[in-house]
XYZ file of C-alpha atoms in Angstrom:
633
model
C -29.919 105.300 -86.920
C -26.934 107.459 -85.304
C -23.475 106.327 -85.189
C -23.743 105.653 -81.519
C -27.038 103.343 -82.013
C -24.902 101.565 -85.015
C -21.855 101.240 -82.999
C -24.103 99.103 -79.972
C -25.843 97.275 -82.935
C -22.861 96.007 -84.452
C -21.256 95.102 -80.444
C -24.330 92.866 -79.965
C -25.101 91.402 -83.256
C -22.465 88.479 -82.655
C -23.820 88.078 -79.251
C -27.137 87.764 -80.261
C -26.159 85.293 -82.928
C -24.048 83.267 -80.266
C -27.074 83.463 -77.892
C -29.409 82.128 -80.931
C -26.661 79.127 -81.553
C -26.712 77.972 -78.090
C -30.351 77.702 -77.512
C -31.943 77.008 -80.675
C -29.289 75.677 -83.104
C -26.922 73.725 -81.022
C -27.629 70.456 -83.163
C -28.758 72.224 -86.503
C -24.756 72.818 -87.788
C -26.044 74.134 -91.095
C -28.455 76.522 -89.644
C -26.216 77.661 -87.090
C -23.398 78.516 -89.859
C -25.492 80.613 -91.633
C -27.024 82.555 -88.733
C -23.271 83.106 -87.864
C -22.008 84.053 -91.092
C -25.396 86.353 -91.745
C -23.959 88.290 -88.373
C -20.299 88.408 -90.138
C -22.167 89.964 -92.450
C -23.766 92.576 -91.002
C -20.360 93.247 -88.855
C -18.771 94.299 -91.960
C -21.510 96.236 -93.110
C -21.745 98.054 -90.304
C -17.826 98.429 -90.119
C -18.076 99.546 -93.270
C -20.612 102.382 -93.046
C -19.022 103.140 -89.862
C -15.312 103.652 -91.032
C -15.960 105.151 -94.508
C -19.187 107.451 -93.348
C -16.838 110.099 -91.438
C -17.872 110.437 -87.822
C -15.740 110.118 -85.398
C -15.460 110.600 -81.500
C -19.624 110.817 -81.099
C -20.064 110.375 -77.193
C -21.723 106.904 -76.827
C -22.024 105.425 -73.067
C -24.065 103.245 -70.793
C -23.067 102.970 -67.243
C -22.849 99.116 -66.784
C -22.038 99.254 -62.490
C -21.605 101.740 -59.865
C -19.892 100.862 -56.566
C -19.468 104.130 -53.975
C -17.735 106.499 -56.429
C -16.398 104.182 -58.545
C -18.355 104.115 -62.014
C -17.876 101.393 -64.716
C -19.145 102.552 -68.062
C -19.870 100.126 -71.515
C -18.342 103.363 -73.694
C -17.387 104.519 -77.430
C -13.819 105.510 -78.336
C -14.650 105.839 -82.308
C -11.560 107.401 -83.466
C -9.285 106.567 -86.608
C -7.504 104.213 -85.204
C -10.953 102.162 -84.022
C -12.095 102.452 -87.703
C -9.010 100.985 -88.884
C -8.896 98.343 -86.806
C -12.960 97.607 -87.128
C -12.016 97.646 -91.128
C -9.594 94.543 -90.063
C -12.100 92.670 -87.998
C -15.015 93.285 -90.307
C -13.411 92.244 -93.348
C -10.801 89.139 -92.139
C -14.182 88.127 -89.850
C -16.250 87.654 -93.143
C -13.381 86.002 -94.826
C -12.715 83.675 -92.291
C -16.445 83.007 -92.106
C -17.273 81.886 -95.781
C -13.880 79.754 -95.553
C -15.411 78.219 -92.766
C -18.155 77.410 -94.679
C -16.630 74.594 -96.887
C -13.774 73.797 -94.421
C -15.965 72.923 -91.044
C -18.670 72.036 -94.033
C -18.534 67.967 -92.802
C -17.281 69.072 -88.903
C -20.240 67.068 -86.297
C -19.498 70.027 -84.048
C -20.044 72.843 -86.478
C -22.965 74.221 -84.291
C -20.434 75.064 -81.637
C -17.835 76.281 -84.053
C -19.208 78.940 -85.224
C -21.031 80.031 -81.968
C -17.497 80.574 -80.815
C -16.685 82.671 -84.288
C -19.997 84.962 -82.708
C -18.627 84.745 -79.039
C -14.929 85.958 -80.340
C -16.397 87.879 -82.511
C -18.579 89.948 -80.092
C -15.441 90.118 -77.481
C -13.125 91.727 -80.576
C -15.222 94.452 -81.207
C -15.315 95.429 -77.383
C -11.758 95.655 -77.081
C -11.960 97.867 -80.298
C -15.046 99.966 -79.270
C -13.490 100.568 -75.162
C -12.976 103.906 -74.416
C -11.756 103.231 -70.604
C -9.198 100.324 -69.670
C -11.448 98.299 -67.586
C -14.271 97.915 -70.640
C -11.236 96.427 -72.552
C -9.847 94.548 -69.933
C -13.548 93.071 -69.756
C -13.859 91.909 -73.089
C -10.201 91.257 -73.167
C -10.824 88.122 -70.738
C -14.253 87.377 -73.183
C -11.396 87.654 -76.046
C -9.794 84.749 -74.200
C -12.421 82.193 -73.376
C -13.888 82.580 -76.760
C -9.689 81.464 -78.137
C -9.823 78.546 -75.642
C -13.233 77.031 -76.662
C -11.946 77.648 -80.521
C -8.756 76.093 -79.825
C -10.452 73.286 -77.977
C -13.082 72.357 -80.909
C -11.083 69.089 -81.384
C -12.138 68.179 -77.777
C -11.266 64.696 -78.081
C -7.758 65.265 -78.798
C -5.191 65.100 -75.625
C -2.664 67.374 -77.731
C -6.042 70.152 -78.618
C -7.080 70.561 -74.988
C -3.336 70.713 -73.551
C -3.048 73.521 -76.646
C -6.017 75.434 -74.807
C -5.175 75.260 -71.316
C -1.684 76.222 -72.102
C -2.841 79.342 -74.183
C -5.584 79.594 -71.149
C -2.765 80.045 -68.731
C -0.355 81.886 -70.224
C -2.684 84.445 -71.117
C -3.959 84.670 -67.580
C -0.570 85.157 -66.385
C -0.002 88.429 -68.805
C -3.442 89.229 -67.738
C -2.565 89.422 -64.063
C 0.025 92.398 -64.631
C -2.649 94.089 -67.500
C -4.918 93.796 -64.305
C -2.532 95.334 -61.809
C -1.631 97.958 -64.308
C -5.193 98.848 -64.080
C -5.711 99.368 -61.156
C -2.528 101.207 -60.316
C -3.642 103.898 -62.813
C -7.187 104.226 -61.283
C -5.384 104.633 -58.417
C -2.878 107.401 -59.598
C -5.249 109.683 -61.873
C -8.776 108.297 -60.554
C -9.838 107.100 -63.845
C -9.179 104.725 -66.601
C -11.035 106.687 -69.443
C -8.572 107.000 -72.506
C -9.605 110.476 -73.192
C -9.245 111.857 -69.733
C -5.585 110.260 -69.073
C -4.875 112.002 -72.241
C -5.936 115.147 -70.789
C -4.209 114.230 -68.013
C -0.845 113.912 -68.972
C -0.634 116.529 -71.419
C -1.620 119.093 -68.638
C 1.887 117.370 -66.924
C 0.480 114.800 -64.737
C 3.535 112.582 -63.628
C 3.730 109.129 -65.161
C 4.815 105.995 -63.247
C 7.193 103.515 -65.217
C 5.280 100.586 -63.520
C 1.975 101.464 -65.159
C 2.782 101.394 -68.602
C 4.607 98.258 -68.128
C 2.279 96.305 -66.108
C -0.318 97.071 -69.177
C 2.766 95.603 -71.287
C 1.599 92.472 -69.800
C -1.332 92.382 -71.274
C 0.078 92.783 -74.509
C 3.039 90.039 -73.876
C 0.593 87.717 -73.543
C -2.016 88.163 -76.204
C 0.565 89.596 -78.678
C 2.724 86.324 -77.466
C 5.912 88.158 -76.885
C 8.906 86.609 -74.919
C 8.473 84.897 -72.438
C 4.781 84.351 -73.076
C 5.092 83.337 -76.794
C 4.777 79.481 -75.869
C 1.157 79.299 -76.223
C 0.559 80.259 -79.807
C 2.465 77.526 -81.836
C 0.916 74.726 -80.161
C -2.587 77.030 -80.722
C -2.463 75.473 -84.078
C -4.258 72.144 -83.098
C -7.195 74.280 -83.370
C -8.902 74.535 -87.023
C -7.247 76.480 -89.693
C -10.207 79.234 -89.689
C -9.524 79.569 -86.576
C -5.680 80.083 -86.696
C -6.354 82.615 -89.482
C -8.923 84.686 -87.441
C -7.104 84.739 -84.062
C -3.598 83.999 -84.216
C -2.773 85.878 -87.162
C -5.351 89.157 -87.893
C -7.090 89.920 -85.043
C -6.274 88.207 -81.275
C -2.860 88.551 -81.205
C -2.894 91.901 -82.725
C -4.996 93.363 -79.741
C -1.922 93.850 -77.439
C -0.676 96.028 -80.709
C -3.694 97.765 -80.570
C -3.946 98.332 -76.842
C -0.611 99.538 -77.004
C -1.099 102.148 -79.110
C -4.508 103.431 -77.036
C -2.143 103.442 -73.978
C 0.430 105.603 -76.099
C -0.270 108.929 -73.701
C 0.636 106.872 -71.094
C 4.441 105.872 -72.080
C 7.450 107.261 -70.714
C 11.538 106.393 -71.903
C 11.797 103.806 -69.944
C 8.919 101.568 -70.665
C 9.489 102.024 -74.659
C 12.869 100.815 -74.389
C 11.829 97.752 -72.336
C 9.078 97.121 -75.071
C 11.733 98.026 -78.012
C 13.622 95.235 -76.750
C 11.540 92.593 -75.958
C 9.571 93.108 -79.726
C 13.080 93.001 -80.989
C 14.257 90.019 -79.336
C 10.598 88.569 -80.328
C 11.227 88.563 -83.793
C 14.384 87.113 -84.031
C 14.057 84.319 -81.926
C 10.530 83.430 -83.505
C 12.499 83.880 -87.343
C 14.807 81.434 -86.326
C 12.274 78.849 -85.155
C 10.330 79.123 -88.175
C 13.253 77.756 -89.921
C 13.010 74.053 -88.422
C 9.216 74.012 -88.656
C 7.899 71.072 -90.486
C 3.869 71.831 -89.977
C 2.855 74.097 -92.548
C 0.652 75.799 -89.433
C 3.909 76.000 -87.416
C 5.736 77.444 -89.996
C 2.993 80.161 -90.253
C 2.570 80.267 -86.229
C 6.566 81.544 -86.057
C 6.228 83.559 -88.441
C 3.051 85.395 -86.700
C 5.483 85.753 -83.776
C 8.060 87.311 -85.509
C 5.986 90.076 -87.296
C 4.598 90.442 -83.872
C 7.479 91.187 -82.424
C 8.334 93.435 -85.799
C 4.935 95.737 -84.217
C 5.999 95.462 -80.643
C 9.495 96.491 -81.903
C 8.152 99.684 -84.058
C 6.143 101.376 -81.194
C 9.080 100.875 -78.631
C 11.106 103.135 -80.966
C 8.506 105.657 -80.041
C 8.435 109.420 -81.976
C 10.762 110.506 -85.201
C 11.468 114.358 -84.642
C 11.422 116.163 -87.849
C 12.704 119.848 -88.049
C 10.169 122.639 -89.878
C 11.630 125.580 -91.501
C 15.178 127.299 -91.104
C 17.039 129.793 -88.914
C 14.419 131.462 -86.703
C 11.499 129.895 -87.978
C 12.660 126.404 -87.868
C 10.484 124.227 -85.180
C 10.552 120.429 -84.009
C 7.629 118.476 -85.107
C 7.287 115.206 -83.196
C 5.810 112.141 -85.285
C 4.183 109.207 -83.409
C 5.857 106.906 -85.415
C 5.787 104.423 -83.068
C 2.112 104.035 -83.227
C 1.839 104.622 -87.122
C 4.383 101.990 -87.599
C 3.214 99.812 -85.737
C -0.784 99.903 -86.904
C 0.543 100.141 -90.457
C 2.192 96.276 -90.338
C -0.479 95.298 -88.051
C -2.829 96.024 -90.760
C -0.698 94.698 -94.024
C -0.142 91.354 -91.882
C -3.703 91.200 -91.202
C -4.405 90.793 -95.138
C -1.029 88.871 -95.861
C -1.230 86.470 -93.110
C -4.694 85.981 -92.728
C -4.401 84.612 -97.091
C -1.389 82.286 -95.897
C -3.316 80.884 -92.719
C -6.828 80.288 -95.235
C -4.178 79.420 -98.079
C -2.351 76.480 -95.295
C -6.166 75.636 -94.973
C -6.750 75.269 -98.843
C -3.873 73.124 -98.744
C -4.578 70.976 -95.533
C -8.190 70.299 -96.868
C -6.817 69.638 -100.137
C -4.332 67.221 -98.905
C -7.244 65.462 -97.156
C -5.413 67.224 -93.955
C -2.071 66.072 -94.462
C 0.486 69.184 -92.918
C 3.801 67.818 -93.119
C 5.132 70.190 -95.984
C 8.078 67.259 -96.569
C 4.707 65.501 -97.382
C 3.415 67.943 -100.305
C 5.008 69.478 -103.302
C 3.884 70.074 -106.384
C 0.750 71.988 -105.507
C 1.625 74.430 -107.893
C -0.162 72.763 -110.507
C -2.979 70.548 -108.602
C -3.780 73.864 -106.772
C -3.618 77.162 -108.852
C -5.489 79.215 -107.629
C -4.358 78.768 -103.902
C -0.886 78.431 -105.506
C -1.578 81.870 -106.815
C -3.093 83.533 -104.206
C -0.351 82.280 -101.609
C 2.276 83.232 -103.485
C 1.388 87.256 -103.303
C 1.151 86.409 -99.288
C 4.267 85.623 -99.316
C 6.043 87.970 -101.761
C 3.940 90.634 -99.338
C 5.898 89.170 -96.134
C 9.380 88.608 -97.837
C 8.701 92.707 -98.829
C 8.929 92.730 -102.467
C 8.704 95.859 -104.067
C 5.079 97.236 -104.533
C 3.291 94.838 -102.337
C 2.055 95.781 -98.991
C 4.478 94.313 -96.697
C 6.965 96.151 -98.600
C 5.907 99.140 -97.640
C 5.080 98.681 -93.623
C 8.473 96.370 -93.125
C 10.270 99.392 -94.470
C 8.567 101.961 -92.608
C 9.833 99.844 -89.405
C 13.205 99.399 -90.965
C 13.613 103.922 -91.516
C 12.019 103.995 -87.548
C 14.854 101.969 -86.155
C 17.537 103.570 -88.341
C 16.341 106.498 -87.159
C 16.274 105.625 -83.893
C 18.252 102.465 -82.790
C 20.799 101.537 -85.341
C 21.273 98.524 -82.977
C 17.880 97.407 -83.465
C 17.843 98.167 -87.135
C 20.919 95.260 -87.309
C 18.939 93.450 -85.666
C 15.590 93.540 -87.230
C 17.257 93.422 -90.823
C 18.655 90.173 -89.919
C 15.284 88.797 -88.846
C 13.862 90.137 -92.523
C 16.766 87.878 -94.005
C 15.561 85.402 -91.924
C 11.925 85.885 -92.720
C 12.564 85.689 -96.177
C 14.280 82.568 -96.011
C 11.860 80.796 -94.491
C 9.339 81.875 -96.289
C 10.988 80.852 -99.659
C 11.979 77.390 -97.752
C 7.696 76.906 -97.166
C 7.051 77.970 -101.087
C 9.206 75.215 -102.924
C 8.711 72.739 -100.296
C 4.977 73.256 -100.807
C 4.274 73.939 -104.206
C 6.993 73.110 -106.509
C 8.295 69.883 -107.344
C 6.821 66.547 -107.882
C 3.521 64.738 -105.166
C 5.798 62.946 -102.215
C 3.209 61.478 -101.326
C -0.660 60.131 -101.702
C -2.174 62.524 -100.233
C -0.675 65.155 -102.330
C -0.707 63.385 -105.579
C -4.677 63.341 -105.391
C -5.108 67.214 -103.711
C -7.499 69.414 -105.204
C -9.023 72.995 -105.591
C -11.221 73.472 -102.943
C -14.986 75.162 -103.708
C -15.708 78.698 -103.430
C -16.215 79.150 -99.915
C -12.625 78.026 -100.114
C -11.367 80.064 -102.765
C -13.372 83.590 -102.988
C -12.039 84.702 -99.572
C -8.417 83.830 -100.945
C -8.878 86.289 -103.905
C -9.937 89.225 -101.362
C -7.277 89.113 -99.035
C -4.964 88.792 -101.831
C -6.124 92.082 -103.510
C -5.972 93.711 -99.730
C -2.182 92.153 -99.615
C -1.443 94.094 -103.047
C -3.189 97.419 -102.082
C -2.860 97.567 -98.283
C 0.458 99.334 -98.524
C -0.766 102.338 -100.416
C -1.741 105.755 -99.280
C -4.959 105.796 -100.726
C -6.111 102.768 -99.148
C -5.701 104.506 -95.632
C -6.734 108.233 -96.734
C -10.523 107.785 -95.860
C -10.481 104.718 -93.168
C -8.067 106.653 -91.197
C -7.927 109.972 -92.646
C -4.617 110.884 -92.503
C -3.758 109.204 -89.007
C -0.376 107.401 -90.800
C 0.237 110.314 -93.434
C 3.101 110.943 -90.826
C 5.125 107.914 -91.204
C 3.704 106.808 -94.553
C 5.373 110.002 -96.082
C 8.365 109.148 -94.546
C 8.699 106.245 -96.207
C 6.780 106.141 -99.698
C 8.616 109.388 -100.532
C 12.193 110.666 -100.849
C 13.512 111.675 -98.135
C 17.541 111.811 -98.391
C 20.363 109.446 -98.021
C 18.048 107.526 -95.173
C 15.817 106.632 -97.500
C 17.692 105.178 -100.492
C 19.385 103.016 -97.770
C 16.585 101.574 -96.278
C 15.719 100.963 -99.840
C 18.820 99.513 -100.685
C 18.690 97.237 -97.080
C 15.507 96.046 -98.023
C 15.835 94.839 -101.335
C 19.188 92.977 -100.474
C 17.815 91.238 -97.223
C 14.604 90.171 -99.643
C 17.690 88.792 -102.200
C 19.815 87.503 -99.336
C 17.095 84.998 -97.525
C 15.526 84.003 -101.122
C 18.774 83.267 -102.760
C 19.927 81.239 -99.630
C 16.576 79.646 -99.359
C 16.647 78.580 -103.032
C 20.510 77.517 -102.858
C 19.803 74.962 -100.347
C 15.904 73.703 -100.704
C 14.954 71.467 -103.242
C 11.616 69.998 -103.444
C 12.335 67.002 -101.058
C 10.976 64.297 -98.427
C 13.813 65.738 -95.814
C 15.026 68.650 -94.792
C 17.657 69.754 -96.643
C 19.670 72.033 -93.865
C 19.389 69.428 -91.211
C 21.625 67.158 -93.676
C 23.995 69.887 -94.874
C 24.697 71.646 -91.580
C 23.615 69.102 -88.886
C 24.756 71.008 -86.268
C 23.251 74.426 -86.969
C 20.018 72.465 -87.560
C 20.420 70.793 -84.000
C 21.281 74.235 -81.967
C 17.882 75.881 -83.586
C 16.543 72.726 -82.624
C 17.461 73.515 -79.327
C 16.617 76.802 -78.904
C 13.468 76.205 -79.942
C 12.943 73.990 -77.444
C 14.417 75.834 -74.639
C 11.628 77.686 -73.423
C 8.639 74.678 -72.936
C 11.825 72.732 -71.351
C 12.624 75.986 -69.186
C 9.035 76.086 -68.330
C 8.266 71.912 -67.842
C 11.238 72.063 -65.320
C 9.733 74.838 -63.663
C 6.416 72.820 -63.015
C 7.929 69.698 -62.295
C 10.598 70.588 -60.279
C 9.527 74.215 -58.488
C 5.672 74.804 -58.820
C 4.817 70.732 -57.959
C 6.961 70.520 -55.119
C 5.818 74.043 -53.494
C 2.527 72.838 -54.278
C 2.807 69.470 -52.212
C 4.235 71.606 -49.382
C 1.296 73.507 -49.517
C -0.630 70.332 -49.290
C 1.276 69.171 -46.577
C 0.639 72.224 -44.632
C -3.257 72.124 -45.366
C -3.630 68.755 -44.188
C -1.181 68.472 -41.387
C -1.022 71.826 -40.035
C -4.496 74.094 -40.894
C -6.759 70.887 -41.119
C -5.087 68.748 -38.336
C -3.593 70.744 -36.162
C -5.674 73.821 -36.232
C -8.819 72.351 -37.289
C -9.006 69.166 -36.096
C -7.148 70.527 -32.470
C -9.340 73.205 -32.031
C -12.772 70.740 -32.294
C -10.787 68.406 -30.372
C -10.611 70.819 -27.516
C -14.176 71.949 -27.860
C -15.098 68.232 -27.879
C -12.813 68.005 -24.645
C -14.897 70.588 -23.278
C -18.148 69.056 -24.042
C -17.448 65.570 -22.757
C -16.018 67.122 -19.367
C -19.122 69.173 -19.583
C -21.590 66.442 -20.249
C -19.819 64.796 -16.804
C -21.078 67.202 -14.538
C -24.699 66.595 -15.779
C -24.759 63.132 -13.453
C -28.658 63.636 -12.600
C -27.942 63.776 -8.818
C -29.331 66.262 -6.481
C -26.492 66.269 -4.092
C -23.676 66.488 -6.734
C -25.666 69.659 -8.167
C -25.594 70.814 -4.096
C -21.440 70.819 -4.096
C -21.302 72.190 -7.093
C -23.869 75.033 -6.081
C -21.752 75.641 -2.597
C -18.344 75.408 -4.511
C -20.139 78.261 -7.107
C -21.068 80.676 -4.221
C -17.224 79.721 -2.100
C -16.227 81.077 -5.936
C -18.484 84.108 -5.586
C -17.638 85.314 -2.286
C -13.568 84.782 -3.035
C -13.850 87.146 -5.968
C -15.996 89.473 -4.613
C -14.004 89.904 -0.989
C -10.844 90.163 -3.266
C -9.305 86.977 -2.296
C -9.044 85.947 -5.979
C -8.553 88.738 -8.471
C -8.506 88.615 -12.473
């Protein structure tokens, strides 16, 4: 089989697994999982042998529809960046999978569960396969549908399907500018195929500022950046699995990843706009974390905040480094941006993905209690979880040696580098991130049972557990050098080497920054938490706790006053002027003429031959007026 035929094999296997769900298996849940997990299976397999086998960039294309001269091609971009990020779906896919086994293991509905797993599944891998901007805007809607119906599996909850349609929407209104953007750059270069705009603009082809940010869109609202971000707390109401698959590895991380394919196409201007609005991302999302009470929520902010941590990193775009001295010495540009920015993407992926299947150990241990104020001591009813959870979230805080360490610094050097201003700014959100963090960790695990639910929790099975122990290894290793030398060949050795090496003052700064915003947020978090029923900040600074409070809720207030106030009203204007003007006036006027018409019509018709003789002489007096010019038109 060649790498093109394996690429198209692993694209459909999910869809032909979803296909076999829906019309065989739709009431056969246990048959159904396994046919699911069995194409998980071969995802990762094929990922695998893919990603470690060595080729890259074979040509691989179908043309899918042809209208005039416009083509639309199902194509292969298989480049290191691809096989990283079809390492991340394989391998979080498979985890998420066998968890899903023994958490959906009693769900009525599990039939439909994991066809969605297939149908997101399939949709993933397009948007990681495209090789033109329409192909990923294709499966980028497919990438959506397949998050609502997994966000909807608790159908007949009120709070699950206003959790889809709101995700539904806000997606759709990124998606709108993503679409535009588009269609602009067909318009400007004539095609949409990554590799040609790359030849493109390095032979100088001019660069709008409005394309690059229009594709933004896109990104703003699958990566859930400001002001799109409202969609993926209240996500959670979907199952844990789920949360773990899409809203912290893979979903959300596709406007990272279509960021960086776009990178040819960004000028000053858009970077900065994205610099900021990652920036401003991830401290707004750190500080809602803090108030969170949900262990999901918690989790949920968090995933916005590293989010905006990525969107952040490739804003800050290239790090020059000088080559030689006197007349030999030469500036070497470093896409740091876009090694910075895969590099967290893929340590979250591994860190997150644990804590989101760890919350899930928990939640199913706690026979699905998610109040942390509810937990506590975990540590001991739950070790291995306990265990496993804890590297996640020494990986996030960025202790030494563990994978977020690495990537969170990497970001840190880029914006000292770059934008001291945004270095302030994203150190303060890693104090922040370790503080809430820490704040989740005692409230969860240490301590004594508050209440029944966690005095009788349990070790889940191994479905539960195995995928646990994987992703924790990955959160230990996936910093290292090694780990990316063969999956991406050398792709971050430019901003890796910046960072896991000496490199001056710079560097033993960041170093020092790091370690003391790790210290800062755990001692603060460990001054004030206890293991308690309440939270412990909303009774020592009420009014801090209240203003977070606040801001968190700013934006679905902003946004309920908009519909209720703006959008409704226009609407019922609109309404007004359907049924009053268009359908009354218009509509209902014009077939009231017409029917005038016809009844003065129908009157002339009286059946009698001298009425019909008038009206014949009166036609020719007509006739004979017009034509000897005594009436003229």
């Amino acid at each position: 089989m060649t790498s093109a035929q394996l690429v198209f094999s692993v694209l459909l296997l999910p869809l032909v697994s979803a296909a076999v769900i829906a019309l065989f298996l739709r009431r056969a849940g246990a048959a159904a999982s396994l046919v699911s997990v069995l194409a998980a299976v071969g995802i990762a397999a094929g990922a695998g042998i893919l990603a470690f086998g060595g080729h890259r960039d074979f040509p691989a294309s179908v043309e899918f529809l042809r209208l005039g001269d416009f083509a639309l091609s199902i194509g292969v971009k298989f480049d290191d960046l691809a096989a990283l990020m079809l390492t991340i779906v394989g391998v979080v896919g498979l985890c998420v999978h066998v968890f899903s086994l023994g958490y959906m293991h009693d769900d009525a509905a599990r039939a439909r569960y994991f066809g969605g797993l297939s149908i997101f599944m399939f949709s993933m891998l397009g948007i990681v396969f495209a090789d033109n901007l329409f192909m990923m805007f294709i499966f980028w809607e497919l990438v959506g549908f397949s998050s609502w119906l997994l966000i909807n599996h608790y159908l007949h909850k009120q709070s699950a399907a206003d959790a889809s349609k709101k995700a539904f929407i806000a997606n759709r209104v990124g998606d709108f500018g993503f679409l535009l953007g588009i269609v602009w750059c067909q318009a400007q270069f004539g095609t949409t195929n990554l590799d040609a705009l790359a030849k493109l603009v390095d032979g100088g082809a001019a660069v709008a500022a409005g394309i690059p940010l229009l594709l933004f869109c896109g990104a703003v609202g699958k990566s859930a950046q400001l002001p799109l971000h409202v969609w993926l707390p209240d996500a959670m109401e979907g199952p844990t699995p789920v949360s773990a698959l899409i809203h912290a590895a893979t979903m959300v991380a596709a406007g990272i990843y279509m960021l960086c394919r776009i990178n040819v196409l960004m000028v000053p201007d858009a970077l900065t706009v994205i610099m900021w609005v990652g920036t401003a991302t991830a401290l707004y999302a750190a500080l809602c974390a803090i108030i969170q009470s949900d262990i999901k929520k918690v989790l949920a902010y968090s995933t916005l905040s590293q989010l905006g941590y990525m969107v952040a990193a490739f804003g800050l775009g290239s790090i020059k480094e000088v080559h030689g001295t006197g007349a030999d010495a030469h500036t070497h540009l470093i896409a740091a941006g876009v090694g910075a920015a895969m590099f967290h993407l893929t340590t979250h992926a591994f860190f997150k993905a644990l804590m989101f299947l760890g919350s899930g150990s928990v939640i199913h241990g706690c026979h699905h209690e998610q109040d942390i104020f509810k937990m506590g001591g975990l540590g001991a009813k739950m070790p291995l979880t306990f265990a496993t959870f804890t590297i996640g979230v020494l990986a996030i805080v960025g202790t030494p040696f563990l994978s977020g360490f690495f990537s969170k610094d990497a970001i840190l050097y880029l914006a000292y580098t770059n934008h001291k201003g945004v270095f302030g700014l994203l150190g303060l959100t890693a104090i922040l991130t370790s503080f809430y963090m820490i704040r989740l960790w005692i409230l969860v695990f240490r301590g004594t049972p508050r209440s029944e639910s966690a005095a009788h929790a349990h070790e889940g099975g191994l479905s539960l557990t195995a995928p646990l122990v994987v992703l924790a290894v990955l959160s230990v290793i996936g910093g290292y050098g090694w780990f990316y030398s063969t999956v991406a060949r050398g792709a971050f050795d430019g901003i890796y080497g910046l960072v896991a090496h000496p490199h001056g003052a710079d560097h033993t700064l960041i170093l020092g920054v790091s370690l003391a915003v790790l210290a800062i947020g755990a001692g603060l978090a460990f001054m004030i938490y206890k293991p308690a029923a309440t939270d412990a900040l909303a009774e020592k600074a009420p009014g801090l706790f209240g203003a977070l409070r606040a801001l968190w809720a700013s934006f679905d207030r902003i946004y309920g006053y908009y519909v209720a106030k703006v959008q409704q009203r226009f609407a019922m204007v609109l309404n007004f002027l359907d049924q009053i003007v268009l359908a009354g006036l218009i509509l209902r006027g014009v077939a009231g003429l017409v029917g005038l018409f016809g009844l003065g019509a129908r009157a002339l018709h009286v059946g009698n031959a001298n009425a019909y003789a008038y009206w014949f002489l009166f036609g020719v007096a007509a006739l004979w007026a017009v034509a000897a010019g005594v009436l003229k038109f």
